[in-house]
XYZ file of C-alpha atoms in Angstrom:
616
model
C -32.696 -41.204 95.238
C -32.161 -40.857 91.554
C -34.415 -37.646 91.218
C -32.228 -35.773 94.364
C -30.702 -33.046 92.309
C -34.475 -32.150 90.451
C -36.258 -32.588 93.858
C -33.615 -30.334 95.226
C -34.786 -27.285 93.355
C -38.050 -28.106 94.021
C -37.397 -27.680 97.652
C -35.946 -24.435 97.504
C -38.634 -23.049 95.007
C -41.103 -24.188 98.066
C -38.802 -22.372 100.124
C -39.102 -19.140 98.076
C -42.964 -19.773 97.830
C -43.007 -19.934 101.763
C -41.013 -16.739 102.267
C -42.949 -14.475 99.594
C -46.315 -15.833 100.868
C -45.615 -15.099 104.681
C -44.467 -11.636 103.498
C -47.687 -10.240 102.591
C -48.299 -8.091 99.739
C -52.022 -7.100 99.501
C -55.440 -9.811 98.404
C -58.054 -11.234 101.153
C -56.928 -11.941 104.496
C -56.671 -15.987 105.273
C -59.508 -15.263 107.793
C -61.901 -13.512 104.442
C -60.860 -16.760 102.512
C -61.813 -19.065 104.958
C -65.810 -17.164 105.350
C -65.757 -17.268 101.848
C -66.721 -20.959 101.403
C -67.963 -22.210 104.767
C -71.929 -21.906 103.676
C -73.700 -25.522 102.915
C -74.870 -25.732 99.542
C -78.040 -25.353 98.617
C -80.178 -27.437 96.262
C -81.788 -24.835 93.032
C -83.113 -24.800 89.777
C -85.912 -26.881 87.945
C -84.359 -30.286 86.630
C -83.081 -30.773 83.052
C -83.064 -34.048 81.669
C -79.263 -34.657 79.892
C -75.802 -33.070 79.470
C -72.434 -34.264 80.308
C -70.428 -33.434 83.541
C -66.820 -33.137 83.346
C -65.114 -33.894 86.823
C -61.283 -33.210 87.743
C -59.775 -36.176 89.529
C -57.581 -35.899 92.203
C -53.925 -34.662 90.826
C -51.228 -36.945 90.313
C -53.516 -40.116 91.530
C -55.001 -41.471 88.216
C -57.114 -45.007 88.009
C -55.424 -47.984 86.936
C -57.560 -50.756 88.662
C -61.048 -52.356 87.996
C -61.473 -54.857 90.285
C -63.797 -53.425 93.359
C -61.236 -55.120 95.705
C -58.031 -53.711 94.743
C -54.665 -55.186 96.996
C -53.021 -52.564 99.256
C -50.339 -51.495 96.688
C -53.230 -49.936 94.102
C -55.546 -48.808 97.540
C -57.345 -45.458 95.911
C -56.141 -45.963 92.029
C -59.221 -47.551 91.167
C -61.822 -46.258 88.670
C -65.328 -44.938 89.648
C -65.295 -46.651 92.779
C -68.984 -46.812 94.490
C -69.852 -45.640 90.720
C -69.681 -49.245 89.182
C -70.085 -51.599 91.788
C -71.758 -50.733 95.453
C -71.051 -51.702 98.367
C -73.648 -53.403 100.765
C -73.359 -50.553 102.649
C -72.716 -46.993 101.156
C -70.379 -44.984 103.117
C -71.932 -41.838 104.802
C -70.187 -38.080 104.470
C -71.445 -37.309 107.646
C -69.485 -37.382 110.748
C -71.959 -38.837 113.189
C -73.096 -41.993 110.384
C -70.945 -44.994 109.192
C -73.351 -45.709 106.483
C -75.921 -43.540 104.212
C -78.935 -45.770 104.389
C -81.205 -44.162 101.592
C -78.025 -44.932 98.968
C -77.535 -48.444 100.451
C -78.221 -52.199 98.571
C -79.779 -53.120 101.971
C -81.910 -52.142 105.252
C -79.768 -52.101 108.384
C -78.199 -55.072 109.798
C -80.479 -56.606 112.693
C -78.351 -58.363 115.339
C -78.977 -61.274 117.404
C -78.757 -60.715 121.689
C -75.236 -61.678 121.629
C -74.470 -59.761 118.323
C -73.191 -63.433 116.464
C -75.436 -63.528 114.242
C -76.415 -60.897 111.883
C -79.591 -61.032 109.617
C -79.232 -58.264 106.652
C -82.432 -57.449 104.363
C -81.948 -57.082 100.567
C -83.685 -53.855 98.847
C -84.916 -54.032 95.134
C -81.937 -53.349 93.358
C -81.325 -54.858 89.935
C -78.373 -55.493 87.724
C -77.563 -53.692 84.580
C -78.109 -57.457 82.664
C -82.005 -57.114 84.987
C -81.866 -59.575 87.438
C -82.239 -58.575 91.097
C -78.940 -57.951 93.513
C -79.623 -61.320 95.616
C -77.888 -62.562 98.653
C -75.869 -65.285 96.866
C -74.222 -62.509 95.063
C -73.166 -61.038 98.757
C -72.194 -64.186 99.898
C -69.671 -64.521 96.215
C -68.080 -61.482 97.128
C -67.581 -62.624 100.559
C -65.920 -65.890 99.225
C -63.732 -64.113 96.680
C -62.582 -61.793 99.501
C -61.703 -64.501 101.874
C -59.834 -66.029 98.684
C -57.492 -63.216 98.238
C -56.973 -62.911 101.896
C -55.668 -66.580 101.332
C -53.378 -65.605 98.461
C -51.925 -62.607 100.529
C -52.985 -60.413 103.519
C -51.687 -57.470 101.556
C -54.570 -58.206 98.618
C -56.841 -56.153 101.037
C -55.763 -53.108 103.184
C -58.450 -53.183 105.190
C -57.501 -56.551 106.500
C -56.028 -57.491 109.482
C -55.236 -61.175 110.414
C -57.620 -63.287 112.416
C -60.020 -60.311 111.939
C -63.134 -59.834 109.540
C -63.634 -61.476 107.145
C -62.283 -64.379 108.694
C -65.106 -66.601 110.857
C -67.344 -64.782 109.357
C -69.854 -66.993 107.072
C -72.702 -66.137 105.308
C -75.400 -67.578 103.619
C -78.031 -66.639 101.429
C -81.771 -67.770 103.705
C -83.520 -66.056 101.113
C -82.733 -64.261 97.408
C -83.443 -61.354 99.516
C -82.290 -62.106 103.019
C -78.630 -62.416 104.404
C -77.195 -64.384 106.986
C -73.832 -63.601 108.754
C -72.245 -65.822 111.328
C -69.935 -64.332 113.106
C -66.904 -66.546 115.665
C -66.410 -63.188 117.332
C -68.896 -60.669 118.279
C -68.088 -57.238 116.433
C -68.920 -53.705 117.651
C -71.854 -53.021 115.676
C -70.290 -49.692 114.335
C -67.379 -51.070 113.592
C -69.315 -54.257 111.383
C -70.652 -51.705 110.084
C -67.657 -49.962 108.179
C -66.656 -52.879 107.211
C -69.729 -53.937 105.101
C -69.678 -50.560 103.709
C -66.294 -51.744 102.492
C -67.653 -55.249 101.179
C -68.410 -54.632 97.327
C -71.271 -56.181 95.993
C -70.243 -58.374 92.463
C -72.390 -60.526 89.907
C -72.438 -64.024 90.813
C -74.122 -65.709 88.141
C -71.673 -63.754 85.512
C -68.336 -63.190 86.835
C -68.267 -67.164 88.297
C -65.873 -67.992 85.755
C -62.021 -69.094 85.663
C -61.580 -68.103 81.921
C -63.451 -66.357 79.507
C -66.187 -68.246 77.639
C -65.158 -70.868 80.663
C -67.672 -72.804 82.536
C -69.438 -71.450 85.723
C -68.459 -72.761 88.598
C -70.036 -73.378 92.629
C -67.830 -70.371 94.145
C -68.702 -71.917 97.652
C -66.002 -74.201 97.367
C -62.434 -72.205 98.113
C -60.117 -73.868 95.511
C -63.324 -72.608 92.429
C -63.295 -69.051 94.386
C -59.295 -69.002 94.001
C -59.201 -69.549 90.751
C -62.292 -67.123 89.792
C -60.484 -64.223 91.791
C -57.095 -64.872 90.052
C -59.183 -64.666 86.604
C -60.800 -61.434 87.891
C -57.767 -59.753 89.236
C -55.797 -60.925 85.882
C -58.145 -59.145 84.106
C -57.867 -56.038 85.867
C -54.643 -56.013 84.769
C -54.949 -54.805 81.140
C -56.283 -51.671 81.294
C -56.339 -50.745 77.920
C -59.409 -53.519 77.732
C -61.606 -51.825 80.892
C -63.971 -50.483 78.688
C -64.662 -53.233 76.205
C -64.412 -56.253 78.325
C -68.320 -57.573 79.059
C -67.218 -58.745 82.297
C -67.105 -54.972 83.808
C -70.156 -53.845 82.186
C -72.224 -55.762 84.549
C -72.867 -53.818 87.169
C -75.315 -52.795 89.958
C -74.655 -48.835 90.879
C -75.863 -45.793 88.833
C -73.392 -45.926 86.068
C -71.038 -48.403 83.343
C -67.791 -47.665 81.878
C -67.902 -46.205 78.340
C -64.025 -45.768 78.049
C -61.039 -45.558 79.392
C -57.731 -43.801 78.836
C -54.788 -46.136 79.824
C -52.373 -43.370 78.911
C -53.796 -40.878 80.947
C -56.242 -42.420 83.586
C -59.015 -40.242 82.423
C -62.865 -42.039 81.892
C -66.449 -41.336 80.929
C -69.323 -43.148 82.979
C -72.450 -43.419 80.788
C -76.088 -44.070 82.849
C -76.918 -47.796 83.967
C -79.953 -47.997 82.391
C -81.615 -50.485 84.203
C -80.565 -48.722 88.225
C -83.060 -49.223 90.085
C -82.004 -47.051 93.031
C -82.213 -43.484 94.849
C -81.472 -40.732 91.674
C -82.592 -39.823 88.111
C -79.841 -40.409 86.653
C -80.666 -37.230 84.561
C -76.909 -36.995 83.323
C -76.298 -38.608 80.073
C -71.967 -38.868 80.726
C -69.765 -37.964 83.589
C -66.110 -37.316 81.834
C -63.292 -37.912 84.999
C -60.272 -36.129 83.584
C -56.818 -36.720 85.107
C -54.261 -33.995 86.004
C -50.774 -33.890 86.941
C -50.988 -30.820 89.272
C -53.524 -28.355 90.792
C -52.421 -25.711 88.874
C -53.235 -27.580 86.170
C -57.068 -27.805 87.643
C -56.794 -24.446 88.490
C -56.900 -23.478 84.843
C -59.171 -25.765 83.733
C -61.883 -24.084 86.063
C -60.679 -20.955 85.193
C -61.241 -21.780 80.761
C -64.877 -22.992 82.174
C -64.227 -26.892 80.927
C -64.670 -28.509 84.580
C -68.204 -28.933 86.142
C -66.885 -30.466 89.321
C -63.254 -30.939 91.086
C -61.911 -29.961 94.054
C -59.068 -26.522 94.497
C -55.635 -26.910 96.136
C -55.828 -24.573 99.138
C -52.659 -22.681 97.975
C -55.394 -21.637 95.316
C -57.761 -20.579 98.306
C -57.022 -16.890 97.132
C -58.818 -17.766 93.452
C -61.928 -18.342 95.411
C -63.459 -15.088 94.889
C -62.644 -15.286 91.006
C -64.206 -18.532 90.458
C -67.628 -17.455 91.836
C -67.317 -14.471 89.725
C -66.997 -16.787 86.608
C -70.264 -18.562 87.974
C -68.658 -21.582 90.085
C -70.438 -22.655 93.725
C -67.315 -23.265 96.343
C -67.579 -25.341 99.680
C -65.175 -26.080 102.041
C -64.564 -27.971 105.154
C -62.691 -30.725 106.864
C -63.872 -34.253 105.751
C -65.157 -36.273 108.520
C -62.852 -38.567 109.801
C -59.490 -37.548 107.897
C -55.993 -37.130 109.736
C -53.184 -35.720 107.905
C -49.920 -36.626 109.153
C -46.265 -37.766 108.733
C -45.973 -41.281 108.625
C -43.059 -42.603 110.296
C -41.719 -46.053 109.151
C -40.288 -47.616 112.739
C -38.428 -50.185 110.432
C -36.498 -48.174 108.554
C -32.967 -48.691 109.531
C -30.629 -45.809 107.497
C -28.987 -44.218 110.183
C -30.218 -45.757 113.076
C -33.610 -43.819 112.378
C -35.234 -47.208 113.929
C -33.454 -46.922 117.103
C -33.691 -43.047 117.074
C -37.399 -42.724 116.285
C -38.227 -45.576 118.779
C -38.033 -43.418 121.902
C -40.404 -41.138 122.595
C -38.830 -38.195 123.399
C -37.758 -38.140 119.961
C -41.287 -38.354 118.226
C -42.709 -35.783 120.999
C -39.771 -33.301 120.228
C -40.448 -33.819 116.363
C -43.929 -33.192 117.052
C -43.307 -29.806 119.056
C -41.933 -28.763 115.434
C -45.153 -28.903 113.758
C -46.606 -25.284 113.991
C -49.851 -25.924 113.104
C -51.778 -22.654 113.589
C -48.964 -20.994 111.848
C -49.073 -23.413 108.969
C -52.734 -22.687 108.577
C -52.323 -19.121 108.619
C -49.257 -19.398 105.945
C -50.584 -17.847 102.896
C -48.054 -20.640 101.047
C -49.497 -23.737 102.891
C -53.236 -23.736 103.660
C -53.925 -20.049 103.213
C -56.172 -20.324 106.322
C -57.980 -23.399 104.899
C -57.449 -25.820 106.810
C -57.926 -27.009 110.574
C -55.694 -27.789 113.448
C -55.970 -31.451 114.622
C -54.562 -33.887 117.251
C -55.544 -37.214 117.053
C -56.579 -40.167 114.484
C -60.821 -38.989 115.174
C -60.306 -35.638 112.897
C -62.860 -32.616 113.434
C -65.543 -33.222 115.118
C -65.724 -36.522 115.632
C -68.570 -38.014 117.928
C -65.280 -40.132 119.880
C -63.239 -37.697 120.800
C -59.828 -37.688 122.735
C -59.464 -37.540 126.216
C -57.972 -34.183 125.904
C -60.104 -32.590 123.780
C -58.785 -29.332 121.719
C -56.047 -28.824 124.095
C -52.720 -30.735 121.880
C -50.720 -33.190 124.036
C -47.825 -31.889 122.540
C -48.101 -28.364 121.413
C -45.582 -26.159 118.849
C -42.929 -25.179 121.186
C -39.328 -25.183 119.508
C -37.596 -24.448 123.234
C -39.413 -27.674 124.542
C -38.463 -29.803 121.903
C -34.878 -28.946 122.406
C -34.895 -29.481 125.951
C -36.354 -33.088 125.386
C -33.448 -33.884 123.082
C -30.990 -32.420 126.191
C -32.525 -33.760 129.288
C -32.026 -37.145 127.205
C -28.318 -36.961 126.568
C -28.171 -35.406 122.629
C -26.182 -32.038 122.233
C -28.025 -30.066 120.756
C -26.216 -28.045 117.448
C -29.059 -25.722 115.762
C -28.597 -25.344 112.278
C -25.647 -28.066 112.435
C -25.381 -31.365 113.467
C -27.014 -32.905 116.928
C -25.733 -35.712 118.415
C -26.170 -38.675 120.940
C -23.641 -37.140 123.673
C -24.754 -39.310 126.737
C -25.345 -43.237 125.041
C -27.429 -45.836 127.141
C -30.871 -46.238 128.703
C -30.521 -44.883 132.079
C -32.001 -42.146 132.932
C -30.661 -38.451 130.861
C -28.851 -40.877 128.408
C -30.199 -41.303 124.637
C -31.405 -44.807 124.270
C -30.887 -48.097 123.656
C -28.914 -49.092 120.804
C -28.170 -45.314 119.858
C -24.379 -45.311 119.912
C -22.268 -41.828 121.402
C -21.761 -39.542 118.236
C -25.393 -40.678 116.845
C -26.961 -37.697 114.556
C -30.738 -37.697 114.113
C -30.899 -37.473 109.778
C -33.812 -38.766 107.830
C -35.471 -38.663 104.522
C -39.128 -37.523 104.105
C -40.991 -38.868 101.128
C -43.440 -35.807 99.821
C -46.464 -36.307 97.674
C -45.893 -33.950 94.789
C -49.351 -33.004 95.260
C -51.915 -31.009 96.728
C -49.119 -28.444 96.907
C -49.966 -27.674 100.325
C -48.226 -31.021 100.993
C -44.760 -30.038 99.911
C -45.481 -26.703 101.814
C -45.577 -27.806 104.636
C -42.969 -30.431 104.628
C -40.280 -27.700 103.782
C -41.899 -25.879 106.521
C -41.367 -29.129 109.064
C -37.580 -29.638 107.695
C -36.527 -26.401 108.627
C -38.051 -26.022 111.857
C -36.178 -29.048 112.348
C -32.819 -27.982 110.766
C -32.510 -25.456 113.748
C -32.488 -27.912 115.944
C -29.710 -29.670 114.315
C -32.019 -32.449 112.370
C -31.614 -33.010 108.786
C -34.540 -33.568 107.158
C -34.108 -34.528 103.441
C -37.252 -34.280 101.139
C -37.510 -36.368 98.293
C -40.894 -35.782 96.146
C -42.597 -38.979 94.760
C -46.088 -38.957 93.124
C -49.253 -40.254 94.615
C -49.170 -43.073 92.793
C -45.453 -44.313 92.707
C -45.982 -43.741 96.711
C -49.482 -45.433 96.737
C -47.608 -49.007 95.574
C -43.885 -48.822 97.164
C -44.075 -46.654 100.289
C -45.830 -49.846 102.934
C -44.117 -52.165 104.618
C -46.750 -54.499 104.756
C -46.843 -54.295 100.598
C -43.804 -53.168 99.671
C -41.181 -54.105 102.371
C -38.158 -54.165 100.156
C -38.228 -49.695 100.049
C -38.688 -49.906 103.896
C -35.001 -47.970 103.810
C -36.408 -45.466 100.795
C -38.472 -43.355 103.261
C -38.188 -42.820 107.685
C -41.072 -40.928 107.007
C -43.613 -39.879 104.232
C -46.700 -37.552 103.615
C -49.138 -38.251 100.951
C -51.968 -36.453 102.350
C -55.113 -37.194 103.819
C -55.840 -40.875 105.656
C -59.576 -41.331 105.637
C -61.502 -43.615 108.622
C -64.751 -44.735 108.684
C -66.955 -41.745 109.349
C -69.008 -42.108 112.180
C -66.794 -44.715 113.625
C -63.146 -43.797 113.040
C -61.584 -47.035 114.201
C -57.645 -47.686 113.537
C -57.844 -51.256 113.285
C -55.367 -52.213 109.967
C -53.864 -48.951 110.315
C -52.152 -49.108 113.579
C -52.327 -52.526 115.242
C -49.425 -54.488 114.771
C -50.943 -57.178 112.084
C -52.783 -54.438 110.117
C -52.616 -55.011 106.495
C -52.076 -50.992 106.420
C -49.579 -50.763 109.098
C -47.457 -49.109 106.130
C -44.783 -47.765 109.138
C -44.451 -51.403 110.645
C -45.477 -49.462 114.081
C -45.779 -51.730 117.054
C -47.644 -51.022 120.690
C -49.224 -53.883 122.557
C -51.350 -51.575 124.336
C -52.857 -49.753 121.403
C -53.735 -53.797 119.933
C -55.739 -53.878 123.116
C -57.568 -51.064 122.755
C -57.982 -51.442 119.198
C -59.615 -54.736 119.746
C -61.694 -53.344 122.514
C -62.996 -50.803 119.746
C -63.083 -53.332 117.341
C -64.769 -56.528 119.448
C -66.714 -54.729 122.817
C -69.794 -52.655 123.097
C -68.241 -49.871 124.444
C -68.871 -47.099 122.575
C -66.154 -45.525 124.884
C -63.406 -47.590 124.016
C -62.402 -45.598 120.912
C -62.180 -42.913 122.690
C -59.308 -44.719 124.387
C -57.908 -45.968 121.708
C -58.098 -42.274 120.183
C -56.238 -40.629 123.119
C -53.537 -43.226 123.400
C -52.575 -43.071 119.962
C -52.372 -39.371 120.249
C -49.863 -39.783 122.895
C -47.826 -42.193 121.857
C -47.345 -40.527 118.227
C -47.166 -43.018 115.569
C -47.345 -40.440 112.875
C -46.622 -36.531 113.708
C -50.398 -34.697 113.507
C -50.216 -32.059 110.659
C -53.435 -29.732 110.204
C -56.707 -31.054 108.413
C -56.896 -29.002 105.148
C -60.483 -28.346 104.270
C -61.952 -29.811 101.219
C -62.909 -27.300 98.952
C -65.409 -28.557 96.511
C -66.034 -26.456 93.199
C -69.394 -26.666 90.987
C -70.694 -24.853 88.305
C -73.621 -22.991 89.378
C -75.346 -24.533 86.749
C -75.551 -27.885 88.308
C -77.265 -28.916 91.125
C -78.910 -31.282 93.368
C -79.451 -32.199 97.303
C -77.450 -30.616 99.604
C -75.849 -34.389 100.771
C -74.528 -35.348 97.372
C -71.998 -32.291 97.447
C -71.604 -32.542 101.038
C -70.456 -36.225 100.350
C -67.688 -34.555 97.950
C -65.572 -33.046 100.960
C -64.843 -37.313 101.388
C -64.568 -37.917 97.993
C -67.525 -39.871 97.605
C -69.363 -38.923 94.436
C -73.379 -39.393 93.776
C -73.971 -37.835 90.611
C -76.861 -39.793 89.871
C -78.209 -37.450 92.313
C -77.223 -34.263 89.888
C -78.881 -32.390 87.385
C -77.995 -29.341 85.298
C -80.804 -26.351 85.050
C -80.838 -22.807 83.600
């Protein structure tokens, strides 16, 4: 809480913001903003071979890993990923697909009648060195995975105990032909999102403990320990990224050419022996950091960005960056939830005893106005859409409930919960627990008589909307007698201290926190590590033995019904509070093209520029 006094006056400038942006004064209507980006892009121009594109990373989250396989703490700080190193799989941007099979490093997984044993075909991709992308060097990544795990379950976030990629083997039948064995039969879908997760590394080079050391049989566990701790030490001295050999091996479209430890900016020069899907017409892509979105927001403006992405509080620009010969595209990503996470462990106050009921978390909900936050000209600006449930828009598993909220914006109802379960209710003041116990009418267990319901909410200092709406949500609450205190943290400081599973000794630092989107697997949007009890990304420590069975049911069964389930009863039961789902808007120089899937794969933040091309 060091920062309180600065953070303060950042509050009440978001205040200010709010109240002059809700007040009018003249420009496009949020409904012209949002028809002003909704059409797809299409693919123009006659290729030119060369140039350099300069692309704005996201604000306040710069790189500082280069190990595909990052632990949970430095989850989305590392550089060009999918750029360097593919997956087996590449994730899809489409809603309805887990995987995008054209840009994948194999054919689709073939499954055995009782779905234990999985055969997966290699395609002819190469390594920049020139030797083909084999099985074996599946099966090493598989074994220095399963190493980490070892180490810690917090050295993957996607990992939750008991669950892939433990009993799961594999074995190499052919240099071009994979074998998985699998204890437990998986959904296929949900296999599926995992392997696009399962990062693809060099076997015969990076099998080493030391540098210049000896290469070693990474089949046996105490040689793949030892290989990952040299890998992961490496990774650790960023300001040698670009000139180490060891990351210059690589099987996607492009290899480091340098690296900004200062900063987080890189350049990505072409992989000159890629073998797969693209032209690779692009000499350079230049990733440039930034500290804000205003910052970005200039940058477009001067004409030095190619590609990036606009804060929706800059919606209104829209119309100005066309005119200055930019393409914008909007929508929401497939699979994203926005939300506020709530950490059920943190015990300031008695938040853990407060926030366990669910009154609480449905009246906290019935705060969130989420049509008017879209139509706030100082939140989303009319970018964004309202959503319910961990599925996002339009997702092919949708709740049981469909559009229709389980708990929708209503103040009056939120206050009645709080009074038909024994709090007296002081707007603008202080509410308290005025009936203590669990019977019926009374506030709880463990929530002693003269309780207050206080909390501090850890903001992302960026996309702006984020802070936006949070000051929105705290006064909402305020009337009801709720302090809600905002302290703003960057992406990254929140990124590596704000989990429980990762960072457990801040638990107390943040009851709840909102750093923006939380992407599933698109076409299969299961929670499992997110919000099972074991989950490796369970950063709020939530706990619901019903949810773990439905989760495994998603997870295990061939059901494609079961995430429905598991969908709706997370909905319900409100482990985070549902904010809207901003849409991505993606900005190109009309210059610079290519098919209408590689910038339809930018509202997820997956980049193909292999794919591009510039033309007059």
């Amino acid at each position: 809480m060091k920062h309180r006094g600065r953070l303060s006056v950042a509050a009440v400038a978001a205040v200010a913001v709010l109240a002059t942006a809700c007040s009018g004064g003249g420009g496009d209507t949020t409904k012209d903003i949002a028809g002003s980006y909704t059409a797809k892009p299409v693919q123009t121009g006659t290729p030119k071979q060369g140039g350099t594109a300069t692309v704005a990373l996201t604000p306040g989250l710069s790189p500082n890993y280069i190990y595909p396989y990052p632990p949970a703490a430095a989850n989305g700080t590392v550089i060009a990923r999918g750029q360097l190193w593919r997956s087996l799989y590449r994730p899809s941007g489409e809603g309805d697909q887990v995987a995008d099979a054209e840009l994948s490093l194999a054919e689709p997984p073939v499954y055995s009648p009782d779905r234990k044993t999985v055969t997966i075909k290699m395609k002819d991709y190469k390594w920049s060195t020139g030797k083909p992308v084999t099985a074996d060097d599946v099966v090493f990544s598989l074994a220095l995975l399963k190493a980490a795990l070892k180490e810690s379950p917090a050295n993957w976030s996607f990992y939750t105990p008991g669950q892939f990629p433990d009993g799961v083997s594999a074995e190499a039948a052919a240099p071009d032909t994979l074998t998985l064995k699998l204890e437990t039969a998986y959904n296929p879908s949900y296999l599926l999102s995992m392997l696009t997760l399962l990062y693809v590394l060099p076997s015969t080079e990076w099998n080493i403990a030391a540098t210049g050391g000896p290469h070693l049989d990474y089949k046996q566990p105490k040689n793949a320990k030892a290989i990952y701790k040299y890998l992961t030490k490496e990774s650790e001295s960023q300001a040698t990224f670009a000139g180490n050999p060891l990351w210059q091996v690589v099987n996607g479209p492009y290899r480091l050419k340098s690296f900004d430890p200062t900063t987080g900016s890189f350049s990505l020069a072409r992989n000159e022996s890629y073998s797969g899907p693209g032209e690779s017409r692009l000499d350079q892509i230049d990733f440039k950091a930034f500290t804000s979105a205003a910052a970005v927001l200039n940058q477009f403006k001067a004409g030095n960005l190619t590609v990036g992405t606009l804060d929706s509080s800059f919606a209104t620009q829209i119309g100005q960056l066309k005119a200055k010969g930019y393409n914008v595209y909007g929508a929401p990503a497939p699979a994203r939830f926005d939300s506020l996470v709530i950490n059920f462990a943190n015990t300031v106050n008695n938040f853990d005893k407060v926030i366990a009921q669910p009154y609480v978390r449905q009246a906290l909900q019935r705060l969130v106005d989420q049509q008017g936050y879209i139509a706030s000209r100082g939140i989303y600006n009319g970018a964004a859409s309202p959503n319910y449930s961990t599925a996002g828009n339009g997702s092919p598993y949708p709740p049981a409930f469909g559009d229709q909220p389980p708990y929708p914006y209503d103040p009056a109802a939120a206050e009645k919960l709080l009074t038909d379960n024994g709090w007296k209710v002081a707007p603008n003041g202080a509410t308290t627990c005025e009936r203590p116990g669990t019977g019926p009418g009374q506030c709880g267990a463990d929530i002693p008589q003269g309780q207050t319901i206080s909390f501090t909410l850890a903001s992302a200092s960026s996309p702006a909307f984020v802070g936006a709406r949070d000051v929105a949500f705290a006064s909402a609450a305020k009337k009801l007698g709720i302090e809600v205190k905002i302290v703003t943290k960057s992406l990254n400081y929140m990124y590596a201290n704000y989990g429980n599973t990762f960072a457990p000794a801040t638990k107390n630092e943040w009851a709840m926190q909102d750093y923006g989107p939380l992407y599933l697997a698109a076409g299969y949007p299961s929670s499992n590590t997110v919000f099972n009890t074991e989950g490796s990304f369970n950063l709020g420590s939530y706990k619901n033995a019903e949810v773990d069975k439905l989760i495994g049911a998603s997870t295990f069964g061939a059901d494609q019904k079961a995430l429905s389930a598991e969908v709706t009863s997370l909905a319900q039961d409100l482990p985070v509070l549902f904010l809207p789902t901003p849409h991505t808007l993606v900005v190109w120089k009309n210059t610079l093209s290519g098919p209408q899937s590689s910038f339809n794969a930018l509202i997820s933040f997956l980049y193909t520029p292999e794919l591009w091309y510039f033309h007059s």
